[in-house]
Coordinates of C-alpha atoms in Angstrom, one line a residue:
M1 CA -22.5 52.0 -48.2
N2 CA -22.9 48.2 -48.1
N3 CA -26.0 46.1 -48.5
F4 CA -26.6 46.0 -44.8
G5 CA -27.4 49.7 -44.5
G6 CA -24.1 50.6 -42.8
Q7 CA -24.7 48.1 -39.9
T8 CA -22.3 45.2 -39.3
P9 CA -24.2 41.9 -39.7
T10 CA -24.5 39.5 -36.7
I11 CA -22.1 36.5 -37.3
V12 CA -22.9 33.4 -35.3
V13 CA -19.5 31.7 -34.4
L14 CA -20.5 29.6 -31.4
K15 CA -23.1 26.8 -31.4
E16 CA -26.6 27.8 -30.2
G17 CA -26.9 27.2 -26.5
T18 CA -23.3 28.1 -25.7
D19 CA -22.9 30.2 -22.6
A20 CA -20.2 32.9 -22.9
S21 CA -19.9 34.9 -19.7
Q22 CA -17.3 37.6 -19.4
G23 CA -16.2 40.8 -17.7
K24 CA -16.1 41.9 -14.0
G25 CA -19.1 39.8 -13.2
Q26 CA -17.4 36.6 -14.4
I27 CA -14.3 37.3 -12.3
I28 CA -16.4 37.9 -9.2
S29 CA -18.4 34.7 -9.9
N30 CA -15.1 32.7 -10.1
I31 CA -13.9 34.3 -6.8
N32 CA -17.2 33.4 -5.1
A33 CA -16.9 29.7 -6.2
C34 CA -13.3 29.5 -4.8
I35 CA -14.5 31.1 -1.5
A36 CA -17.1 28.3 -1.3
I37 CA -14.3 25.8 -1.5
Q38 CA -12.4 27.7 1.2
D39 CA -15.5 27.7 3.5
T40 CA -15.8 23.9 3.1
L41 CA -12.3 23.3 4.4
R42 CA -12.1 26.0 7.0
P43 CA -13.3 23.9 10.0
T44 CA -10.7 21.2 9.4
L45 CA -7.6 23.4 10.0
G46 CA -5.3 22.9 13.0
P47 CA -5.0 20.5 16.0
L48 CA -8.6 21.2 17.1
G49 CA -10.1 21.2 13.6
S50 CA -13.1 19.0 13.0
D51 CA -13.5 16.1 10.6
I52 CA -15.8 15.9 7.6
L53 CA -18.0 12.8 6.8
I54 CA -18.5 12.3 3.1
V55 CA -21.1 9.8 1.9
G56 CA -20.8 8.5 -1.6
N57 CA -23.5 7.5 -4.1
R58 CA -23.3 3.9 -3.1
G59 CA -23.3 4.6 0.6
E60 CA -19.5 4.3 1.2
T61 CA -18.3 6.7 3.9
T62 CA -15.1 8.6 4.3
I63 CA -14.1 10.5 7.5
S64 CA -11.2 12.8 7.1
N65 CA -9.8 16.3 7.8
D66 CA -7.1 16.0 5.1
G67 CA -7.8 18.8 2.6
A68 CA -6.6 16.9 -0.5
T69 CA -8.7 13.9 0.4
I70 CA -11.9 15.9 1.0
L71 CA -11.5 17.9 -2.3
K72 CA -10.8 14.7 -4.2
L73 CA -14.0 13.1 -3.0
L74 CA -16.2 16.2 -3.5
D75 CA -17.8 16.5 -6.9
V76 CA -16.7 20.0 -7.6
V77 CA -18.5 21.2 -10.8
H78 CA -17.3 24.8 -11.1
P79 CA -14.4 25.1 -13.5
A80 CA -12.6 27.9 -11.5
A81 CA -13.0 26.1 -8.2
K82 CA -11.3 23.0 -9.7
V83 CA -8.1 25.1 -9.7
L84 CA -8.1 25.0 -5.8
V85 CA -8.7 21.2 -5.9
D86 CA -5.6 20.9 -8.2
I87 CA -3.3 22.9 -6.0
S88 CA -4.4 21.0 -2.9
R89 CA -3.6 17.7 -4.6
A90 CA -0.3 19.1 -5.9
Q91 CA 0.7 20.2 -2.4
D92 CA -0.1 16.7 -1.2
A93 CA 2.0 15.1 -3.9
E94 CA 4.9 17.5 -3.6
V95 CA 5.2 18.1 0.2
G96 CA 2.5 15.8 1.8
D97 CA 1.2 18.3 4.3
G98 CA -0.4 21.8 4.2
T99 CA -3.2 20.8 1.8
T100 CA -5.8 22.7 3.8
S101 CA -3.5 25.7 4.4
V102 CA -2.8 26.2 0.7
T103 CA -6.5 26.2 -0.2
L104 CA -7.4 28.6 2.6
L105 CA -4.6 30.9 1.6
A106 CA -5.6 30.9 -2.1
G107 CA -9.3 31.6 -1.1
E108 CA -8.3 34.4 1.2
L109 CA -6.1 36.1 -1.5
L110 CA -9.1 36.0 -3.8
K111 CA -11.4 37.3 -1.2
E112 CA -9.0 40.3 -0.6
S113 CA -8.8 40.9 -4.3
K114 CA -12.6 41.0 -4.7
A115 CA -12.8 44.5 -3.3
F116 CA -10.3 45.7 -5.8
V117 CA -12.1 44.1 -8.7
E118 CA -15.4 45.7 -7.7
E119 CA -13.6 49.1 -7.6
N120 CA -12.5 48.5 -11.3
V121 CA -8.8 48.0 -10.5
S122 CA -7.2 46.0 -13.3
T123 CA -6.7 42.4 -12.5
H124 CA -3.2 42.7 -14.0
T125 CA -2.3 45.3 -11.4
I126 CA -3.5 42.9 -8.7
I127 CA -1.6 40.0 -10.2
K128 CA 1.6 42.1 -10.4
G129 CA 1.3 43.1 -6.7
Y130 CA 0.5 39.5 -5.5
R131 CA 3.5 38.1 -7.4
A132 CA 5.8 40.8 -5.9
A133 CA 4.5 40.0 -2.4
A134 CA 4.9 36.3 -2.9
R135 CA 8.6 36.8 -4.0
L136 CA 9.3 39.0 -0.9
A137 CA 7.6 36.4 1.4
V138 CA 9.5 33.4 0.0
D139 CA 12.8 35.3 0.2
K140 CA 12.1 36.3 3.8
I141 CA 11.5 32.6 4.7
R142 CA 14.6 31.4 2.9
N143 CA 17.1 34.1 3.9
E144 CA 15.9 35.1 7.4
L145 CA 13.3 32.9 9.0
A146 CA 14.3 29.3 8.1
V147 CA 16.6 27.7 10.7
K148 CA 19.0 25.1 9.5
I149 CA 19.5 21.9 11.5
E150 CA 22.9 20.2 11.0
K151 CA 22.8 16.6 9.9
S152 CA 26.3 16.0 11.4
D153 CA 24.8 15.3 14.8
P154 CA 22.6 12.2 14.3
N155 CA 20.8 12.7 17.7
Q156 CA 20.0 16.4 17.0
F157 CA 18.9 15.5 13.4
R158 CA 16.6 12.7 14.6
E159 CA 15.1 15.1 17.2
L160 CA 14.3 17.5 14.3
L161 CA 12.6 14.8 12.4
E162 CA 10.5 13.7 15.4
R163 CA 9.5 17.3 16.1
C164 CA 8.3 17.8 12.5
A165 CA 6.5 14.5 12.5
S166 CA 4.8 15.4 15.8
T167 CA 3.7 18.7 14.4
A168 CA 2.3 17.1 11.2
M169 CA 0.3 14.7 13.3
S170 CA -1.1 17.3 15.7
S171 CA -4.1 18.0 13.5
K172 CA -4.7 14.4 12.7
L173 CA -6.9 11.7 14.1
I174 CA -3.9 10.1 15.8
H175 CA -2.7 13.2 17.6
N176 CA -3.4 11.5 21.0
N177 CA -1.1 8.7 20.0
S178 CA 1.6 10.9 18.4
D179 CA 4.3 9.7 20.8
F180 CA 3.7 6.2 19.7
F181 CA 3.7 7.0 15.9
T182 CA 6.4 9.7 15.9
K183 CA 9.2 7.2 16.4
M184 CA 7.6 4.8 14.0
V185 CA 7.4 7.4 11.2
V186 CA 11.0 8.5 11.6
D187 CA 12.2 4.9 11.7
T188 CA 10.2 4.3 8.5
V189 CA 11.9 7.2 6.6
L190 CA 15.4 6.5 7.8
T191 CA 15.0 2.8 6.7
L192 CA 14.8 4.0 3.0
D193 CA 17.7 4.7 0.7
Q194 CA 18.7 8.2 1.8
D195 CA 19.6 9.1 -1.8
D196 CA 16.2 8.8 -3.4
L197 CA 13.8 8.2 -0.4
N198 CA 11.3 6.4 -2.5
E199 CA 8.1 6.3 -0.4
K200 CA 6.7 3.5 -2.7
L201 CA 9.0 1.1 -0.9
I202 CA 7.0 1.7 2.3
G203 CA 4.4 -1.0 2.5
I204 CA 1.2 -0.1 4.4
K205 CA -1.1 -3.0 5.2
K206 CA -4.5 -2.6 6.9
V207 CA -5.9 -5.3 9.2
P208 CA -9.2 -4.4 11.0
G209 CA -9.5 -5.3 14.6
G210 CA -7.3 -4.6 17.7
A211 CA -6.3 -1.3 19.2
I212 CA -4.5 1.4 17.4
E213 CA -1.3 0.8 19.4
D214 CA -1.3 -2.8 18.0
T215 CA 0.1 -1.2 14.8
M216 CA 3.4 -2.9 13.9
F217 CA 6.6 -1.5 12.3
V218 CA 8.3 -4.3 10.4
D219 CA 11.9 -3.7 9.5
G220 CA 11.5 -5.7 6.3
V221 CA 8.6 -6.9 4.3
A222 CA 5.2 -8.3 5.3
F223 CA 2.3 -9.1 2.9
K224 CA -0.9 -11.0 3.2
K225 CA -1.0 -14.7 2.6
T226 CA -1.7 -15.4 -1.1
F227 CA -4.2 -17.8 -2.5
A228 CA -3.1 -21.4 -1.6
Y229 CA -3.9 -24.8 -3.1
A230 CA -4.1 -28.2 -1.4
G231 CA -0.7 -29.2 0.1
F232 CA 0.0 -25.6 1.3
E233 CA -0.6 -26.5 5.0
Q234 CA 2.1 -29.2 4.8
Q235 CA 4.7 -26.6 3.9
P236 CA 7.0 -25.2 6.7
K237 CA 6.0 -21.8 7.8
K238 CA 9.2 -20.7 9.5
F239 CA 12.8 -20.5 8.3
T240 CA 16.1 -19.1 9.7
N241 CA 18.5 -17.6 7.1
P242 CA 16.4 -18.9 4.2
K243 CA 17.3 -18.6 0.5
V244 CA 14.6 -16.6 -1.3
L245 CA 13.8 -17.1 -5.0
C246 CA 11.6 -14.5 -6.7
L247 CA 10.1 -15.5 -10.0
N248 CA 7.9 -14.2 -12.7
V249 CA 7.0 -17.7 -13.9
E250 CA 3.8 -19.7 -14.0
L251 CA 4.2 -23.0 -12.2
E252 CA 0.9 -24.6 -13.3
L253 CA -0.3 -27.2 -15.7
K254 CA -1.5 -25.4 -18.7
A255 CA -4.5 -26.7 -20.8
E256 CA -2.9 -26.3 -24.2
K257 CA -6.2 -26.3 -26.1
D258 CA -6.5 -22.8 -27.3
N259 CA -5.9 -22.5 -31.1
A260 CA -4.1 -25.9 -31.0
E261 CA -5.0 -29.1 -32.9
V262 CA -3.1 -32.3 -32.4
R263 CA -3.9 -35.4 -34.5
V264 CA -2.8 -38.7 -33.2
E265 CA -3.4 -42.3 -34.5
Q266 CA -2.5 -44.2 -31.4
V267 CA -3.2 -43.9 -27.7
S268 CA 0.5 -43.9 -26.9
E269 CA 1.0 -40.8 -29.0
Y270 CA -1.6 -38.9 -27.0
Q271 CA 0.0 -40.1 -23.8
A272 CA 3.3 -38.8 -25.1
V273 CA 1.7 -35.3 -25.5
V274 CA 0.4 -35.4 -21.9
D275 CA 3.7 -36.7 -20.5
A276 CA 5.5 -33.9 -22.3
E277 CA 3.3 -31.3 -20.6
W278 CA 4.0 -32.8 -17.2
Q279 CA 7.7 -33.1 -17.9
I280 CA 7.9 -29.4 -18.7
I281 CA 6.6 -28.4 -15.3
Y282 CA 8.7 -31.1 -13.5
N283 CA 11.8 -29.7 -15.2
K284 CA 11.0 -26.3 -13.8
L285 CA 10.3 -27.6 -10.3
E286 CA 13.5 -29.7 -10.3
A287 CA 15.5 -26.6 -11.4
I288 CA 14.1 -24.6 -8.5
E289 CA 14.8 -27.4 -6.0
A290 CA 18.4 -27.7 -7.3
S291 CA 18.9 -23.9 -6.7
G292 CA 18.7 -24.5 -3.0
A293 CA 15.8 -22.1 -2.4
N294 CA 13.7 -22.5 0.8
V295 CA 11.2 -19.8 -0.1
V296 CA 9.8 -19.5 -3.6
L297 CA 7.7 -16.4 -4.6
S298 CA 6.1 -15.8 -8.0
K299 CA 4.0 -13.0 -9.5
L300 CA 2.1 -15.7 -11.5
P301 CA 0.1 -18.6 -10.2
I302 CA 1.7 -21.6 -8.5
G303 CA -0.7 -24.6 -9.0
D304 CA -1.6 -27.5 -6.8
L305 CA 1.0 -29.8 -8.4
A306 CA 3.8 -27.4 -7.6
T307 CA 2.4 -26.7 -4.2
Q308 CA 2.4 -30.4 -3.2
Y309 CA 5.9 -30.8 -4.8
F310 CA 7.4 -28.1 -2.7
A311 CA 5.6 -29.3 0.4
D312 CA 7.2 -32.8 0.0
R313 CA 10.6 -31.1 -0.1
N314 CA 10.1 -28.6 2.8
I315 CA 10.0 -25.6 0.6
F316 CA 7.5 -22.7 1.1
C317 CA 5.9 -21.1 -1.9
A318 CA 3.5 -18.3 -2.6
G319 CA 2.0 -17.4 -6.0
R320 CA 0.2 -14.4 -7.3
V321 CA 2.3 -12.0 -5.2
S322 CA 1.6 -8.4 -6.2
S323 CA 4.3 -6.4 -8.1
D324 CA 4.6 -3.9 -5.3
D325 CA 5.2 -6.6 -2.7
M326 CA 7.6 -8.5 -4.9
N327 CA 9.7 -5.4 -5.6
R328 CA 9.9 -4.6 -1.9
V329 CA 11.0 -8.2 -1.2
V330 CA 13.8 -7.9 -3.7
S331 CA 14.8 -4.6 -2.2
A332 CA 15.0 -6.2 1.2
V333 CA 16.5 -9.6 0.7
G334 CA 18.5 -9.0 -2.4
G335 CA 18.7 -11.2 -5.5
S336 CA 16.6 -10.5 -8.6
I337 CA 13.3 -11.5 -10.2
Q338 CA 13.8 -14.4 -12.6
S339 CA 11.6 -14.9 -15.7
T340 CA 12.9 -18.5 -16.3
C341 CA 13.7 -21.5 -14.1
S342 CA 16.8 -22.5 -16.0
D343 CA 20.3 -21.2 -15.1
I344 CA 19.4 -19.9 -11.6
L345 CA 22.7 -18.9 -10.0
P346 CA 23.4 -18.3 -6.2
E347 CA 23.6 -14.5 -6.7
H348 CA 20.0 -14.6 -8.0
L349 CA 18.8 -15.7 -4.6
G350 CA 18.2 -13.4 -1.6
T351 CA 18.3 -14.0 2.1
C352 CA 17.2 -12.7 5.4
D353 CA 17.6 -13.6 9.1
N354 CA 14.0 -14.9 9.6
F355 CA 11.0 -15.8 7.5
E356 CA 7.7 -16.6 9.2
E357 CA 4.0 -16.8 8.5
K358 CA 2.0 -15.2 11.4
Q359 CA -1.6 -14.6 12.3
I360 CA -2.6 -11.0 12.6
G361 CA -6.2 -10.5 13.5
A362 CA -8.3 -12.5 11.1
E363 CA -5.5 -12.6 8.4
R364 CA -2.3 -14.5 8.0
Y365 CA 0.8 -12.6 6.9
N366 CA 4.2 -13.6 5.6
F367 CA 7.1 -11.7 7.3
F368 CA 10.7 -11.3 6.1
T369 CA 12.8 -9.7 8.8
G370 CA 16.4 -9.1 9.6
C371 CA 17.1 -8.2 5.9
P372 CA 20.8 -7.3 5.3
K373 CA 20.0 -5.1 2.3
A374 CA 16.7 -3.7 3.7
K375 CA 15.9 -0.4 2.0
T376 CA 12.2 -1.0 2.7
C377 CA 9.8 -1.5 5.6
T378 CA 6.2 -2.2 6.3
L379 CA 3.6 -0.7 8.6
V380 CA 0.7 -3.1 9.6
L381 CA -2.1 -0.8 10.8
R382 CA -4.7 -1.9 13.3
G383 CA -7.9 -0.3 14.4
G384 CA -11.6 -0.8 15.1
S385 CA -13.1 0.0 11.7
D386 CA -12.1 0.4 8.1
Q387 CA -12.8 4.1 8.0
F388 CA -10.6 4.7 11.1
I389 CA -7.7 2.7 9.6
A390 CA -8.0 4.6 6.3
E391 CA -7.8 7.9 8.1
V392 CA -4.8 6.6 10.1
E393 CA -3.1 5.7 6.8
R394 CA -3.7 9.2 5.5
S395 CA -2.3 10.8 8.7
L396 CA 0.8 8.7 8.6
H397 CA 1.3 9.4 4.9
D398 CA 1.3 13.2 5.7
A399 CA 3.8 12.7 8.5
I400 CA 6.0 10.4 6.4
M401 CA 6.1 13.0 3.6
I402 CA 7.0 15.8 6.0
V403 CA 9.9 13.7 7.5
K404 CA 11.0 12.9 4.0
R405 CA 11.1 16.5 3.0
S406 CA 12.9 17.4 6.3
V407 CA 15.6 14.9 5.5
K408 CA 16.2 16.4 2.0
N409 CA 15.7 20.1 3.2
N410 CA 16.8 20.4 6.8
T411 CA 15.5 23.9 7.3
I412 CA 12.5 24.5 9.6
V413 CA 10.2 27.3 10.8
A414 CA 7.8 27.5 13.7
G415 CA 4.2 26.5 13.2
G416 CA 1.0 27.6 14.8
G417 CA 0.6 30.7 12.7
A418 CA 4.0 32.2 13.8
C419 CA 5.6 32.1 10.3
E420 CA 2.5 33.6 8.6
M421 CA 2.2 36.5 11.2
E422 CA 5.9 37.4 10.8
I423 CA 5.7 37.5 7.0
S424 CA 2.5 39.5 7.3
K425 CA 4.2 42.1 9.5
Y426 CA 7.2 42.2 7.1
L427 CA 4.9 42.8 4.0
R428 CA 2.8 45.4 5.8
E429 CA 5.9 47.4 6.7
H430 CA 7.3 47.0 3.2
S431 CA 4.1 48.1 1.6
K432 CA 4.5 51.5 3.3
T433 CA 7.6 52.2 1.2
I434 CA 5.8 51.6 -2.1
P435 CA 3.7 54.3 -3.8
G436 CA 0.4 53.8 -5.7
K437 CA -1.9 50.9 -5.9
Q438 CA 0.8 48.3 -5.3
Q439 CA 0.9 49.5 -1.7
L440 CA -2.7 48.5 -1.1
I441 CA -2.3 45.2 -2.9
I442 CA 0.8 44.1 -1.0
A443 CA -1.0 45.2 2.3
A444 CA -4.0 43.0 1.2
F445 CA -1.6 40.1 0.7
A446 CA -0.3 40.7 4.2
R447 CA -3.9 40.6 5.6
A448 CA -4.7 37.4 3.7
L449 CA -1.8 35.6 5.5
E450 CA -3.6 36.2 8.8
V451 CA -6.3 33.7 7.8
I452 CA -4.2 30.8 9.1
P453 CA -3.8 32.0 12.8
R454 CA -7.4 33.4 12.8
Q455 CA -8.8 30.1 11.6
L456 CA -6.7 28.1 14.1
C457 CA -8.3 30.2 16.8
D458 CA -11.8 29.9 15.5
N459 CA -11.6 26.1 15.2
A460 CA -10.2 25.9 18.8
G461 CA -13.0 28.1 20.2
F462 CA -10.5 30.9 21.2
D463 CA -11.2 34.6 20.8
G464 CA -9.6 35.1 17.4
T465 CA -9.7 38.9 17.4
D466 CA -8.0 39.2 20.8
L467 CA -5.3 36.7 20.0
L468 CA -4.6 38.2 16.6
N469 CA -4.1 41.6 18.3
K470 CA -1.7 40.1 20.8
L471 CA 0.2 38.3 18.0
R472 CA 0.6 41.6 16.0
M473 CA 1.9 43.3 19.1
R474 CA 4.4 40.5 19.9
H475 CA 5.7 40.4 16.3
A476 CA 5.9 44.2 16.2
K477 CA 8.2 43.9 19.3
G478 CA 10.5 41.5 17.4
D479 CA 9.2 38.2 18.8
K480 CA 9.2 36.5 15.4
W481 CA 8.2 33.0 16.6
A482 CA 5.2 34.0 18.5
G483 CA 2.2 31.8 17.6
I484 CA -1.0 30.2 18.9
D485 CA -0.5 28.1 22.0
F486 CA -3.4 25.5 22.1
D487 CA -2.5 24.3 25.6
T488 CA -3.0 27.7 27.3
A489 CA -5.4 29.3 24.7
G490 CA -2.8 32.1 24.5
I491 CA 0.4 33.2 22.7
S492 CA 3.8 31.5 23.1
D493 CA 7.2 31.0 21.4
N494 CA 6.4 28.1 19.2
Y495 CA 10.0 27.5 18.2
A496 CA 10.9 27.0 21.9
R497 CA 7.9 24.7 22.2
F498 CA 9.2 22.6 19.3
V499 CA 6.2 23.2 17.0
W500 CA 8.3 22.8 13.9
E501 CA 7.5 22.5 10.2
P502 CA 9.8 22.2 7.2
A503 CA 10.3 25.6 5.6
L504 CA 9.5 23.9 2.3
V505 CA 5.8 23.4 3.3
K506 CA 5.4 27.2 3.8
I507 CA 7.3 28.1 0.6
N508 CA 5.4 25.7 -1.5
A509 CA 2.0 26.7 0.0
L510 CA 2.7 30.4 -0.6
Q511 CA 3.9 29.9 -4.2
S512 CA 1.0 27.5 -5.1
A513 CA -1.7 29.7 -3.5
T514 CA -0.4 32.8 -5.2
E515 CA -0.2 31.2 -8.6
A516 CA -3.7 29.8 -8.2
A517 CA -5.1 33.2 -7.3
C518 CA -3.3 34.9 -10.2
L519 CA -4.6 32.3 -12.6
I520 CA -8.2 32.7 -11.5
L521 CA -7.9 36.5 -11.6
S522 CA -6.5 36.4 -15.2
V523 CA -9.6 34.6 -16.4
D524 CA -12.4 37.1 -17.4
E525 CA -14.4 34.9 -19.8
T526 CA -15.9 31.4 -19.6
V527 CA -17.2 29.7 -22.7
K528 CA -19.4 26.7 -21.8
N529 CA -21.2 24.4 -24.2
E530 CA -24.3 23.3 -22.3
E531 CA -24.9 20.3 -24.6
S532 CA -21.5 18.8 -24.0
A533 CA -21.2 19.8 -20.4
A534 CA -22.0 17.3 -17.7
P535 CA -25.4 17.8 -16.2
Q536 CA -25.5 19.5 -12.8
T537 CA -27.8 18.0 -10.2
G538 CA -29.5 19.7 -7.3
P539 CA -31.0 23.2 -7.0
P540 CA -29.2 26.4 -8.0
M541 CA -27.0 28.0 -5.5
P542 CA -28.9 30.5 -3.2
Q543 CA -27.7 34.0 -2.9
G544 CA -25.4 34.5 0.1
A545 CA -24.7 30.7 0.6
P546 CA -21.9 29.9 -1.8
Q547 CA -20.8 26.8 0.1
R548 CA -23.9 25.0 -1.3
A549 CA -22.4 25.0 -4.7
L550 CA -20.5 21.9 -3.6
Q551 CA -22.1 18.6 -3.9
G552 CA -20.8 16.1 -1.3
R553 CA -20.8 13.0 -3.4
M554 CA -18.0 10.9 -4.7
P555 CA -17.4 10.6 -8.5
R556 CA -18.7 7.4 -10.0

């Protein structure tokens, strides 16, 4: 017998005040937090989904129905709920669309698993069943459902891209103008280098004012007029077939007085120092003039002396050009960025058909069009307010990403809940061939997939129960593309109606949602140090109202 009378002493390992919650209650708590995230995004799904207005601490407002944008702006404090935020943002980065769908799907998988957890089914059994169901679903899409569109016929392939872009925009703010923007989005993606499709070479400029259909597609580069010194207005603002020189050189008189000491005995010696400084910049300017350039751009400042020098010689210049704009100019006109003014060769200069400075709204923009090597383009967005233009930008980003994925992976499925209902039917039938608990879990996965068509109906004001029953009947009869028809408030063949989405969107959403659900189910203990944790503001979450756990404010 030991000194403690046969009892094991209490050993304090964690700091006082540390909260260590574990067991079934902790798993259910995590599931409830994720369902609160799901409930926040539910109303935004689909063509008739509503927008959410988020007001930040400083009064800045954002209006959006993009799942990734909403979750990024919400100050989600629950650690498990942050997993859904991460998968939504990952879906946005990887595919560009389906950010709301993936969050709803993950939340519904967790909601279905909640009953099993309460009945003391091991979470590892649930995870095993979910992963098996996800594998079956992805294989079903890849091997049977996905329809491949051949790239050999350019007209047919362009039609595919336009259909996918139109479907992506159907749930956005610009759906009423989708015919106008669809062609613009496809032209934008086809302008890029088809090998890497770098979306960073798509410039998006926002100019408040005007109508939404005043939005311009520039097959080249456009950027806002940079800061200009005296003499700028004397420069020519229009060239045909100009030679464009791009620099990373400062063309400004420097005040050489930092950490420098010059001792002179005569005034002439001081004048020699001043003249040397002027001579340095004149040598640079003369070298630029000798290169034959008509348009000079620099990432660094171009001072008043250089501006007047170029104006006297009918040369246009712009300093402090941003790196993104400069890289796009080089991609469009050719040439290369020079870090010195000496030894500028003809191959270092780019060219285009036309350069012009134009007025757009209250701003002036520099346009480079007719570029022979153009692998870049610019969209100049117009609209009545900053919030409206910002949402148009997010909508176009989703559509551009969808078209980009369609170019790389030219397989499609029908949207409007058709794909989810077909997979649900397949998994429900497959579950009947499996004995034991896995049958129930795979059937639960099949039920969870129905959240997409059900929520589409609810947001549109349709009778969700009636339409889901009709959908199940149509799919049971073999009509695999039957989905929600928002025009007739009924059921139709969405493949024939050209409601198309890239198969990659569905595959990525299924895989991400399943992994997120399995990750949250695998956690049965949370250790939280209250002293180091960020303080939570607001009242505690009331019972039965999990959605209030979210605080609608932007991070500082």
